[in-house]
């Protein structure tokens, strides 16, 4: 008799899991050319402490230098860099002029604001983190330069890496003898949409269809973000950019038809996926589409797929641009998110963790626990990263941070014993910067690399070797965050999850209302469909992280994943209804019966999780 394998707890499984994929060599090159050369220039110029600030700015920019388009990288790197520079300047002034107790109060209030802003999304989260870390470094890392000079050096470091991101070509972006790399990230993202459509068509009628549909949503989100980043003009200003907009817009009806075919739970001929694959190759090679194989027109969804392929071929030839259906959130909506359940729940937790760790760090500092070390920023800065929820469940983050810091500190202690100074430390900064893009695949690895880099920087700035102290401070920060993370908070646990589900339910209802309302505005329908799937994907991500917490926290997400899955089936059904209505002008009994079934299922789950079920028609 064989014994069943012991199940690994979700929080531990998350800590042991790392992302996979090819090495991002272009990001590795940018990391090597980032903080190291800036620090070397500052050392040669006799201003090593300014080089430290610049290298820290480049380090954070390297952490935010993720795959995607150049346009998207401007906001992803530039916004947090501005926040970090502002925090560095304010923290320097506060650390020099504000007494310890008042400083702790100010840092706690800032943590509340930064935590609430983080609810706006990944960029908002990065803005909040860099604001708090910059403030902690400014207040707790005494340097001879005034705050404004440190802030400018920080911005220079981040701006240098952003300039490298915008100027250097990425592998595969050289077309013949012509340098054509302006839209390589955008082109890759749009091609990924067509490949995801083909994969969904291949999976129709199989058990992997749901996962393929989720992958299509992720590909559409990535392409939408890649194309909708900041630009000098409001509209696409070049033929290449207009062509990419047209190619993205042409993918939306194809995605709709593919989703309807997957909803039918019947396999489709392999020929159906060949057209989207050829379109993906045309996007990647910036080439004509050539002849596209037409699928059978035996059912409404296949007829819609054929029509969408013909429309795509025409759009690729005309290249007149198209609507991106990007998210347009008003200032009122953003304010509502910051002040709502998500902002309050995260803001309170960040404020308590940041404030408590800052108070503890200052108490240890004034008690001379640091000995000859004047820096007390490490403990609150560590707490900021630990309380950041999009890096994984709390217990997983704490375990990874502790392990990464111990490994990084021990590695640095060995390097510091043998490397010449300062040239060896400058080289270590450059190597660490090159490793950051690879290390971001796991929080422990990223922590180890960043620990080596920061310890090298502070030693170049004049501080003695501090590996043992940094390990002790990290363990203290882990204890603070673990305690605060499990404290009862005002309001109900899981309010942030319920808020996301309510938002997703509202988006699903708006999409269904438009489909059943008989409107002929397909552009509006596609925009509502994109918003419904996108909010659901965000909710599923938040639920997955919450479910992987320790049992005392994970139980508050019970039932949320099932409700999200039901809402996704509702949006899938709405898409199938839209395609059928376009073809026949009415719904068949299968569609109305499925809608009624989903209405009843949502009503059963409403009381447990929260959001009002959409108003669905009764099957007739």
Coordinates of C-alpha atoms in Angstrom, one line a residue:
X1 CA 0.0 0.0 0.0
X2 CA 1.5 3.3 -1.1
X3 CA 1.3 6.3 1.1
X4 CA -0.2 9.5 -0.3
X5 CA 2.3 12.2 -1.0
X6 CA 2.3 15.0 1.6
X7 CA 0.7 18.1 0.2
X8 CA 3.0 21.1 0.3
X9 CA 1.2 24.1 1.9
X10 CA 0.3 26.8 -0.7
X11 CA 2.5 29.5 0.9
X12 CA 5.5 27.2 0.9
X13 CA 4.8 26.0 -2.7
X14 CA 4.8 29.7 -3.8
X15 CA 8.1 30.3 -2.1
X16 CA 9.7 27.3 -3.9
X17 CA 8.3 28.2 -7.3
X18 CA 10.3 30.4 -9.7
X19 CA 9.3 31.9 -13.1
X20 CA 10.8 30.3 -16.2
X21 CA 11.8 31.6 -19.6
X22 CA 14.7 32.7 -21.7
X23 CA 17.4 35.0 -20.3
X24 CA 16.5 38.6 -21.1
X25 CA 20.0 39.4 -22.5
X26 CA 19.1 43.0 -23.5
X27 CA 17.9 43.8 -20.0
X28 CA 21.1 42.1 -18.6
X29 CA 23.2 44.4 -20.8
X30 CA 21.3 47.5 -19.6
X31 CA 21.7 46.4 -16.0
X32 CA 25.5 46.1 -16.5
X33 CA 25.7 49.5 -18.1
X34 CA 23.4 51.1 -15.4
X35 CA 24.6 51.7 -11.9
X36 CA 28.2 50.5 -12.2
X37 CA 29.4 53.0 -14.8
X38 CA 27.6 55.8 -12.9
X39 CA 29.3 54.9 -9.7
X40 CA 32.7 54.6 -11.4
X41 CA 32.3 58.1 -12.8
X42 CA 31.3 59.5 -9.4
X43 CA 34.3 57.8 -7.7
X44 CA 36.7 59.2 -10.4
X45 CA 35.1 62.6 -9.9
X46 CA 35.6 62.5 -6.2
X47 CA 31.9 62.4 -5.3
X48 CA 31.3 58.7 -4.5
X49 CA 28.2 59.4 -2.3
X50 CA 26.4 61.1 -5.3
X51 CA 27.3 57.9 -7.3
X52 CA 25.6 55.9 -4.5
X53 CA 22.4 57.8 -5.0
X54 CA 22.6 57.5 -8.8
X55 CA 23.3 53.7 -8.6
X56 CA 20.3 53.2 -6.3
X57 CA 18.1 55.0 -8.8
X58 CA 19.5 52.8 -11.6
X59 CA 18.9 49.7 -9.4
X60 CA 15.2 50.5 -8.9
X61 CA 14.9 51.3 -12.6
X62 CA 16.4 47.9 -13.4
X63 CA 13.9 46.1 -11.1
X64 CA 11.1 47.9 -13.0
X65 CA 12.7 47.2 -16.4
X66 CA 10.3 44.4 -17.4
X67 CA 9.6 42.9 -20.8
X68 CA 7.3 45.1 -23.0
X69 CA 7.3 48.0 -25.2
X70 CA 9.6 51.0 -25.0
X71 CA 6.5 53.3 -24.7
X72 CA 5.2 51.3 -21.7
X73 CA 8.6 51.4 -20.0
X74 CA 8.4 55.2 -19.8
X75 CA 5.6 55.1 -17.2
X76 CA 6.8 51.9 -15.6
X77 CA 10.3 53.3 -14.9
X78 CA 9.7 57.1 -14.9
X79 CA 6.7 57.4 -12.6
X80 CA 8.3 55.4 -9.7
X81 CA 11.6 57.2 -10.2
X82 CA 9.9 60.6 -9.7
X83 CA 8.3 59.3 -6.5
X84 CA 11.6 57.8 -5.3
X85 CA 13.4 61.1 -5.9
X86 CA 10.7 63.1 -4.1
X87 CA 10.9 60.6 -1.1
X88 CA 14.7 60.9 -1.1
X89 CA 14.6 64.7 -0.9
X90 CA 11.8 64.8 1.7
X91 CA 13.4 62.1 3.8
X92 CA 16.7 63.8 3.9
X93 CA 15.1 67.1 5.1
X94 CA 13.0 65.3 7.7
X95 CA 15.9 63.2 8.9
X96 CA 18.0 66.3 9.5
X97 CA 15.4 68.6 11.1
X98 CA 12.5 66.5 12.5
X99 CA 12.8 64.8 16.0
X100 CA 12.5 61.0 16.1
X101 CA 9.0 60.7 17.5
X102 CA 7.5 63.2 15.0
X103 CA 9.5 61.6 12.2
X104 CA 8.0 58.2 13.0
X105 CA 4.5 59.8 12.9
X106 CA 5.2 61.4 9.5
X107 CA 6.6 58.1 8.1
X108 CA 3.5 56.3 9.3
X109 CA 1.2 58.8 7.6
X110 CA 3.3 58.6 4.4
X111 CA 2.9 54.8 4.5
X112 CA -0.8 55.2 4.7
X113 CA -0.8 57.3 1.6
X114 CA 1.7 55.2 -0.4
X115 CA -0.1 52.0 0.5
X116 CA -3.4 53.4 -0.7
X117 CA -1.9 54.6 -4.0
X118 CA -0.5 51.1 -4.5
X119 CA -4.1 49.9 -5.0
X120 CA -4.1 51.6 -8.5
X121 CA -2.1 48.8 -10.1
X122 CA 1.5 47.6 -10.7
X123 CA 2.8 51.1 -11.5
X124 CA 1.0 52.6 -8.5
X125 CA 2.5 49.8 -6.4
X126 CA 6.0 50.7 -7.7
X127 CA 5.4 54.4 -7.0
X128 CA 4.4 53.6 -3.4
X129 CA 7.4 51.4 -2.8
X130 CA 9.9 53.8 -4.2
X131 CA 8.4 56.7 -2.4
X132 CA 8.7 54.9 1.0
X133 CA 12.1 53.4 0.3
X134 CA 13.4 56.8 -0.9
X135 CA 12.1 58.4 2.2
X136 CA 13.7 55.8 4.5
X137 CA 17.0 56.0 2.7
X138 CA 17.0 59.8 2.8
X139 CA 16.2 59.9 6.5
X140 CA 18.3 56.9 7.6
X141 CA 21.4 57.1 5.3
X142 CA 23.4 60.2 6.3
X143 CA 25.3 61.6 3.3
X144 CA 27.1 64.9 2.9
X145 CA 25.0 66.2 0.0
X146 CA 21.7 68.1 0.5
X147 CA 18.5 66.4 -0.3
X148 CA 17.9 68.1 -3.7
X149 CA 21.3 66.9 -4.9
X150 CA 20.7 63.3 -3.8
X151 CA 17.2 63.5 -5.5
X152 CA 18.8 64.7 -8.8
X153 CA 21.4 62.0 -8.7
X154 CA 18.7 59.4 -8.1
X155 CA 16.8 60.7 -11.1
X156 CA 19.9 60.7 -13.2
X157 CA 20.5 57.1 -12.4
X158 CA 16.9 56.1 -13.2
X159 CA 16.9 58.3 -16.3
X160 CA 20.2 56.8 -17.6
X161 CA 18.8 53.3 -17.5
X162 CA 15.5 54.5 -19.1
X163 CA 17.6 56.1 -21.8
X164 CA 19.4 52.8 -22.4
X165 CA 15.9 51.1 -22.6
X166 CA 14.8 53.6 -25.2
X167 CA 17.9 53.7 -27.3
X168 CA 19.4 50.2 -27.4
X169 CA 17.9 47.7 -29.8
X170 CA 16.7 44.4 -28.5
X171 CA 17.7 41.0 -30.0
X172 CA 15.8 40.2 -33.2
X173 CA 14.8 43.9 -33.9
X174 CA 17.3 44.4 -36.7
X175 CA 15.5 43.9 -40.0
X176 CA 18.2 43.4 -42.7
X177 CA 20.4 46.4 -42.9
X178 CA 17.7 48.7 -41.6
X179 CA 17.6 49.7 -37.9
X180 CA 13.9 49.0 -37.1
X181 CA 13.5 48.6 -33.3
X182 CA 11.2 51.5 -32.3
X183 CA 8.2 49.2 -32.0
X184 CA 9.8 45.8 -31.4
X185 CA 8.0 45.3 -28.0
X186 CA 4.7 46.4 -29.5
X187 CA 5.1 44.1 -32.5
X188 CA 6.0 41.2 -30.3
X189 CA 2.9 41.8 -28.1
X190 CA 0.5 42.1 -31.0
X191 CA 1.9 38.9 -32.6
X192 CA 1.4 37.2 -29.3
X193 CA -2.3 38.0 -29.4
X194 CA -2.7 36.1 -32.8
X195 CA -0.7 33.2 -31.5
X196 CA -3.0 33.0 -28.4
X197 CA -6.0 33.0 -30.6
X198 CA -4.6 30.1 -32.6
X199 CA -3.8 28.2 -29.4
X200 CA -7.4 28.8 -28.2
X201 CA -8.8 27.4 -31.5
X202 CA -6.6 24.4 -31.2
X203 CA -7.8 23.8 -27.6
X204 CA -11.5 24.2 -28.4
X205 CA -13.5 21.2 -27.1
X206 CA -10.6 20.1 -24.8
X207 CA -9.9 20.5 -21.1
X208 CA -7.3 23.1 -21.7
X209 CA -9.7 25.6 -23.4
X210 CA -10.2 27.6 -20.2
X211 CA -6.5 28.1 -19.6
X212 CA -6.0 29.1 -23.3
X213 CA -8.8 31.6 -23.0
X214 CA -7.1 33.1 -19.9
X215 CA -3.8 33.2 -21.9
X216 CA -5.6 35.1 -24.6
X217 CA -6.8 37.6 -22.1
X218 CA -3.3 38.1 -20.8
X219 CA -1.9 38.6 -24.3
X220 CA -4.6 41.2 -25.1
X221 CA -3.8 43.0 -21.9
X222 CA -0.1 43.1 -22.7
X223 CA -0.7 44.3 -26.3
X224 CA -3.1 46.9 -25.1
X225 CA -0.7 48.3 -22.5
X226 CA 2.2 48.1 -25.0
X227 CA 0.4 50.3 -27.6
X228 CA -1.4 52.6 -25.2
X229 CA 1.6 54.1 -23.4
X230 CA 2.7 57.7 -23.5
X231 CA 3.4 59.4 -26.8
X232 CA 4.2 62.9 -28.0
X233 CA 1.1 63.1 -30.1
X234 CA -2.4 61.9 -29.2
X235 CA -2.7 59.7 -32.3
X236 CA -0.3 57.3 -34.0
X237 CA 2.1 59.5 -35.9
X238 CA 3.9 57.0 -38.2
X239 CA 2.9 54.4 -40.7
X240 CA 4.5 51.6 -38.6
X241 CA 2.6 52.6 -35.5
X242 CA -0.7 53.0 -37.4
X243 CA -0.1 49.5 -38.9
X244 CA 0.3 48.0 -35.4
X245 CA -2.9 49.7 -34.2
X246 CA -4.7 48.3 -37.2
X247 CA -3.3 44.8 -36.5
X248 CA -4.3 44.9 -32.9
X249 CA -7.8 46.1 -33.7
X250 CA -8.2 43.4 -36.3
X251 CA -7.5 40.8 -33.6
X252 CA -10.5 41.7 -31.4
X253 CA -13.2 40.1 -33.7
X254 CA -11.0 37.1 -34.1
X255 CA -10.6 36.7 -30.3
X256 CA -14.4 37.1 -30.0
X257 CA -15.1 34.3 -32.5
X258 CA -12.4 32.0 -31.0
X259 CA -14.0 32.5 -27.5
X260 CA -17.4 31.6 -28.9
X261 CA -16.0 28.5 -30.5
X262 CA -14.3 27.5 -27.2
X263 CA -17.6 28.1 -25.3
X264 CA -19.4 25.6 -27.6
X265 CA -17.1 22.9 -26.2
X266 CA -16.7 21.3 -29.6
X267 CA -13.5 20.8 -31.5
X268 CA -12.9 22.8 -34.6
X269 CA -10.9 21.8 -37.7
X270 CA -7.2 22.4 -37.5
X271 CA -7.5 24.6 -40.6
X272 CA -9.2 27.2 -38.4
X273 CA -6.1 28.0 -36.4
X274 CA -3.8 28.4 -39.5
X275 CA -5.1 31.8 -40.4
X276 CA -4.3 33.5 -37.0
X277 CA -0.8 31.8 -37.1
X278 CA -0.1 33.3 -40.5
X279 CA -1.2 36.7 -39.2
X280 CA 1.1 36.4 -36.2
X281 CA 4.0 35.7 -38.6
X282 CA 3.1 38.7 -40.7
X283 CA 3.1 40.9 -37.6
X284 CA 6.5 39.7 -36.4
X285 CA 8.1 40.1 -39.8
X286 CA 6.3 43.3 -40.7
X287 CA 5.3 41.5 -43.9
X288 CA 2.1 41.0 -46.0
X289 CA -0.3 38.4 -44.8
X290 CA -0.5 36.4 -48.1
X291 CA -3.4 34.0 -48.7
X292 CA -5.3 33.0 -45.5
X293 CA -7.0 29.6 -45.3
X294 CA -10.7 30.1 -44.8
X295 CA -12.4 27.9 -42.2
X296 CA -15.7 26.1 -42.7
X297 CA -18.8 28.4 -42.4
X298 CA -21.0 25.7 -40.9
X299 CA -21.9 27.4 -37.6
X300 CA -22.3 31.1 -36.6
X301 CA -18.9 31.2 -34.7
X302 CA -17.0 29.7 -37.7
X303 CA -18.7 32.2 -40.0
X304 CA -17.7 35.0 -37.6
X305 CA -14.1 33.7 -37.6
X306 CA -14.0 33.6 -41.4
X307 CA -15.4 37.2 -41.6
X308 CA -12.9 38.3 -39.0
X309 CA -10.0 36.8 -41.0
X310 CA -11.2 38.7 -44.1
X311 CA -11.4 41.9 -42.1
X312 CA -7.9 41.3 -40.7
X313 CA -6.5 40.8 -44.2
X314 CA -8.0 44.1 -45.4
X315 CA -6.9 45.9 -42.2
X316 CA -3.3 44.6 -42.6
X317 CA -3.3 46.0 -46.2
X318 CA -4.8 49.3 -45.4
X319 CA -3.0 49.9 -42.1
X320 CA -5.2 52.8 -41.2
X321 CA -5.0 52.4 -37.5
X322 CA -7.7 51.3 -35.1
X323 CA -9.2 51.9 -31.6
X324 CA -7.1 50.4 -28.8
X325 CA -10.0 50.3 -26.4
X326 CA -7.6 51.2 -23.7
X327 CA -8.7 51.7 -20.1
X328 CA -9.9 55.2 -19.5
X329 CA -10.3 55.7 -15.8
X330 CA -11.4 59.1 -14.6
X331 CA -9.9 60.9 -11.7
X332 CA -13.0 60.2 -9.7
X333 CA -12.6 56.4 -10.4
X334 CA -9.0 56.5 -9.4
X335 CA -9.8 58.4 -6.2
X336 CA -12.6 55.9 -5.4
X337 CA -10.1 53.0 -5.7
X338 CA -7.5 54.7 -3.5
X339 CA -10.1 55.6 -0.8
X340 CA -12.1 52.4 -1.2
X341 CA -11.7 49.0 0.5
X342 CA -8.6 48.0 -1.5
X343 CA -6.8 51.3 -0.7
X344 CA -7.8 51.3 3.0
X345 CA -6.9 47.6 3.6
X346 CA -3.4 47.9 2.0
X347 CA -2.8 51.4 3.2
X348 CA -3.4 50.6 6.9
X349 CA -1.2 47.6 6.7
X350 CA 1.7 49.4 5.0
X351 CA 1.4 52.3 7.5
X352 CA 1.6 50.1 10.5
X353 CA 4.5 48.0 9.1
X354 CA 6.5 51.1 7.9
X355 CA 5.8 53.1 11.0
X356 CA 6.6 50.3 13.5
X357 CA 9.8 49.3 11.7
X358 CA 10.9 53.0 11.5
X359 CA 10.3 53.4 15.2
X360 CA 12.2 50.2 16.0
X361 CA 15.1 51.2 13.7
X362 CA 15.4 54.7 15.3
X363 CA 15.2 53.2 18.8
X364 CA 18.1 50.8 18.0
X365 CA 20.0 53.6 16.3
X366 CA 19.7 56.0 19.3
X367 CA 20.6 53.1 21.7
X368 CA 23.8 52.7 19.7
X369 CA 22.9 49.1 18.7
X370 CA 24.4 49.9 15.3
X371 CA 27.7 50.7 16.9
X372 CA 29.8 52.7 14.4
X373 CA 27.1 52.4 11.7
X374 CA 25.1 55.6 11.2
X375 CA 22.5 54.1 8.8
X376 CA 19.1 52.9 10.1
X377 CA 17.2 52.8 6.8
X378 CA 17.5 49.0 6.2
X379 CA 14.8 47.9 8.6
X380 CA 11.9 50.1 7.3
X381 CA 13.0 49.7 3.7
X382 CA 12.9 45.9 4.2
X383 CA 9.4 46.1 5.7
X384 CA 8.2 48.0 2.6
X385 CA 9.2 45.2 0.3
X386 CA 7.8 42.5 2.7
X387 CA 4.4 44.1 2.9
X388 CA 4.1 44.5 -0.9
X389 CA 1.4 42.0 -1.8
X390 CA 2.0 41.6 -5.5
X391 CA 5.3 39.9 -4.7
X392 CA 3.5 36.9 -3.3
X393 CA 1.8 35.7 -0.1
X394 CA 3.0 37.1 3.2
X395 CA 4.6 34.0 4.6
X396 CA 6.3 33.3 1.2
X397 CA 7.6 36.8 1.1
X398 CA 9.0 36.7 4.6
X399 CA 10.7 33.3 4.0
X400 CA 12.2 34.4 0.7
X401 CA 13.4 37.8 2.0
X402 CA 15.1 36.2 5.0
X403 CA 16.8 33.5 2.9
X404 CA 17.8 36.0 0.2
X405 CA 19.2 38.5 2.7
X406 CA 21.2 35.8 4.6
X407 CA 22.7 34.5 1.3
X408 CA 23.4 38.0 -0.1
X409 CA 25.0 39.2 3.1
X410 CA 27.2 36.1 3.4
X411 CA 28.2 36.4 -0.3
X412 CA 29.1 40.1 0.2
X413 CA 31.1 39.4 3.3
X414 CA 33.2 37.0 1.2
X415 CA 33.6 39.4 -1.7
X416 CA 34.5 42.3 0.7
X417 CA 37.3 40.3 2.2
X418 CA 39.1 39.7 -1.2
X419 CA 38.0 42.5 -3.6
X420 CA 40.2 45.6 -3.9
X421 CA 38.5 48.9 -3.0
X422 CA 36.9 50.8 -4.5
X423 CA 37.4 49.3 -8.0
X424 CA 36.3 45.8 -6.9
X425 CA 33.2 47.1 -5.3
X426 CA 32.3 49.1 -8.4
X427 CA 32.7 45.9 -10.5
X428 CA 30.5 44.1 -8.0
X429 CA 27.8 46.8 -8.4
X430 CA 27.9 46.4 -12.2
X431 CA 27.7 42.6 -12.0
X432 CA 24.8 42.8 -9.6
X433 CA 23.0 45.2 -11.8
X434 CA 23.3 42.8 -14.7
X435 CA 21.9 39.9 -12.6
X436 CA 18.8 41.8 -11.5
X437 CA 16.7 41.1 -14.6
X438 CA 17.3 37.4 -14.1
X439 CA 16.9 37.5 -10.4
X440 CA 13.5 39.1 -10.6
X441 CA 12.1 35.6 -11.4
X442 CA 12.2 34.8 -7.7
X443 CA 11.9 37.1 -4.7
X444 CA 14.7 35.3 -2.7
X445 CA 17.1 35.6 -5.7
X446 CA 16.2 39.2 -6.2
X447 CA 16.7 39.9 -2.5
X448 CA 20.2 38.3 -2.6
X449 CA 21.3 40.3 -5.6
X450 CA 20.0 43.6 -4.2
X451 CA 21.5 42.9 -0.8
X452 CA 25.0 42.4 -2.4
X453 CA 24.5 45.5 -4.5
X454 CA 23.3 47.8 -1.7
X455 CA 26.0 46.6 0.7
X456 CA 28.6 47.3 -1.9
X457 CA 27.2 50.8 -2.5
X458 CA 27.2 51.8 1.2
X459 CA 30.8 50.6 1.6
X460 CA 31.8 52.7 -1.4
X461 CA 30.0 55.6 0.3
X462 CA 32.3 55.3 3.4
X463 CA 30.5 52.8 5.7
X464 CA 32.3 49.7 7.1
X465 CA 31.2 46.2 6.3
X466 CA 27.7 45.5 7.8
X467 CA 26.6 42.1 6.7
X468 CA 25.8 40.8 10.2
X469 CA 23.8 43.9 11.1
X470 CA 21.8 43.7 7.9
X471 CA 20.8 40.1 8.6
X472 CA 19.6 40.9 12.1
X473 CA 17.6 43.9 10.8
X474 CA 16.0 41.8 8.1
X475 CA 14.9 39.2 10.6
X476 CA 13.5 42.0 12.8
X477 CA 11.6 43.4 9.8
X478 CA 10.3 39.9 9.0
X479 CA 9.0 39.6 12.6
X480 CA 7.3 43.0 12.4
X481 CA 5.6 42.3 9.2
X482 CA 4.4 38.8 10.2
X483 CA 2.9 40.2 13.4
X484 CA 1.2 43.2 11.7
X485 CA 0.1 41.1 8.8
X486 CA -2.0 39.0 11.0
X487 CA -3.4 41.7 13.3
X488 CA -7.2 42.4 13.0
X489 CA -7.9 45.5 11.1
X490 CA -10.9 47.9 11.0
X491 CA -13.5 46.6 8.7
X492 CA -13.9 43.0 7.4
X493 CA -11.0 40.8 6.3
X494 CA -11.2 40.1 2.6
X495 CA -12.8 43.5 1.7
X496 CA -10.2 44.1 -1.0
X497 CA -11.1 40.7 -2.6
X498 CA -14.8 41.6 -2.4
X499 CA -14.2 45.0 -3.9
X500 CA -12.4 43.4 -6.9
X501 CA -15.2 40.9 -7.4
X502 CA -17.8 43.7 -7.2
X503 CA -15.9 45.6 -9.9
X504 CA -15.6 42.5 -12.1
X505 CA -19.3 41.8 -11.6
X506 CA -20.2 45.3 -12.6
X507 CA -18.0 45.0 -15.7
X508 CA -19.6 41.7 -16.6
X509 CA -23.1 43.2 -16.2
X510 CA -22.3 46.2 -18.4
X511 CA -21.0 43.9 -21.1
X512 CA -24.0 41.6 -21.0
X513 CA -26.4 44.5 -21.0
X514 CA -24.8 45.8 -24.2
X515 CA -24.9 42.4 -25.9
X516 CA -28.6 41.8 -25.0
X517 CA -29.5 45.4 -25.6
X518 CA -29.3 45.0 -29.4
X519 CA -26.7 47.8 -30.0
X520 CA -24.9 47.6 -33.2
X521 CA -21.8 49.4 -31.8
X522 CA -19.2 46.7 -32.0
X523 CA -16.4 48.9 -31.0
X524 CA -18.2 49.7 -27.7
X525 CA -18.9 45.9 -27.3
X526 CA -15.2 45.0 -27.7
X527 CA -14.2 47.7 -25.2
X528 CA -16.7 46.4 -22.6
X529 CA -15.6 42.8 -23.3
X530 CA -11.9 43.8 -22.8
X531 CA -12.7 45.6 -19.5
X532 CA -14.8 42.6 -18.2
X533 CA -12.0 40.1 -18.9
X534 CA -9.3 42.4 -17.6
X535 CA -11.0 43.1 -14.3
X536 CA -11.7 39.4 -13.9
X537 CA -8.1 38.5 -14.5
X538 CA -7.0 41.0 -11.9
X539 CA -9.5 39.6 -9.4
X540 CA -8.3 36.0 -10.1
X541 CA -4.6 37.1 -9.5
X542 CA -5.5 38.7 -6.2
X543 CA -7.6 35.7 -5.1
X544 CA -4.8 33.3 -6.0
X545 CA -2.3 35.3 -3.8
X546 CA -4.8 35.6 -0.9
X547 CA -5.6 31.8 -1.1
X548 CA -1.9 31.0 -0.8
X549 CA -1.5 32.8 2.6
X550 CA -1.4 31.1 5.9
X551 CA -4.7 29.4 6.8
X552 CA -5.7 32.3 9.2
X553 CA -5.7 34.7 6.3
X554 CA -6.5 32.4 3.4
X555 CA -9.9 31.4 4.8
X556 CA -11.1 34.9 4.1
X557 CA -10.8 34.2 0.3
X558 CA -13.0 31.0 0.6
X559 CA -15.5 30.9 -2.2
X560 CA -14.0 33.9 -4.1
X561 CA -12.3 31.8 -6.8
X562 CA -15.5 29.9 -7.5
X563 CA -17.4 33.2 -7.9
X564 CA -14.7 34.6 -10.2
X565 CA -14.9 31.4 -12.3
X566 CA -18.7 31.8 -12.6
X567 CA -18.3 35.4 -13.7
X568 CA -15.8 34.3 -16.3
X569 CA -18.3 31.8 -17.6
X570 CA -20.8 34.6 -17.8
X571 CA -18.5 36.7 -19.9
X572 CA -17.8 33.7 -22.1
X573 CA -21.5 33.1 -22.6
X574 CA -22.1 36.8 -23.3
X575 CA -19.4 36.6 -26.0
X576 CA -21.1 33.5 -27.5
X577 CA -24.4 35.3 -27.4
X578 CA -22.9 38.3 -29.2
X579 CA -21.6 36.2 -32.0
X580 CA -24.8 34.3 -32.4
X581 CA -26.9 37.5 -32.4
X582 CA -24.7 39.0 -35.1
X583 CA -25.4 35.9 -37.3
X584 CA -29.0 35.1 -36.6
X585 CA -30.5 38.1 -34.8
X586 CA -31.7 36.0 -31.9
X587 CA -30.6 33.5 -29.1
X588 CA -31.2 29.8 -29.2
X589 CA -32.4 27.9 -26.2
X590 CA -28.9 26.8 -25.3
X591 CA -27.8 30.4 -24.7
X592 CA -30.8 31.4 -22.7
X593 CA -30.6 28.3 -20.6
X594 CA -26.9 28.9 -19.8
X595 CA -27.6 32.5 -18.9
X596 CA -30.4 31.4 -16.5
X597 CA -28.1 28.7 -15.0
X598 CA -25.4 31.3 -14.4
X599 CA -27.9 33.7 -12.8
X600 CA -29.0 31.1 -10.3
X601 CA -25.4 30.1 -9.6
X602 CA -24.3 33.7 -8.9
X603 CA -27.3 34.2 -6.7
X604 CA -26.3 31.1 -4.6
X605 CA -22.8 32.5 -4.2
X606 CA -23.7 36.1 -3.5
X607 CA -24.3 35.9 0.2
X608 CA -20.9 34.2 0.8
X609 CA -18.6 36.6 -1.1
X610 CA -20.5 39.8 -1.8
X611 CA -21.2 41.2 -5.2
X612 CA -24.7 41.5 -6.5
X613 CA -25.4 39.0 -9.3
X614 CA -26.1 40.4 -12.7
X615 CA -29.7 40.7 -13.9
X616 CA -30.0 37.8 -16.4
X617 CA -32.9 36.9 -18.6
X618 CA -35.0 33.8 -17.7
X619 CA -34.7 30.9 -20.1
X620 CA -37.7 30.8 -22.4

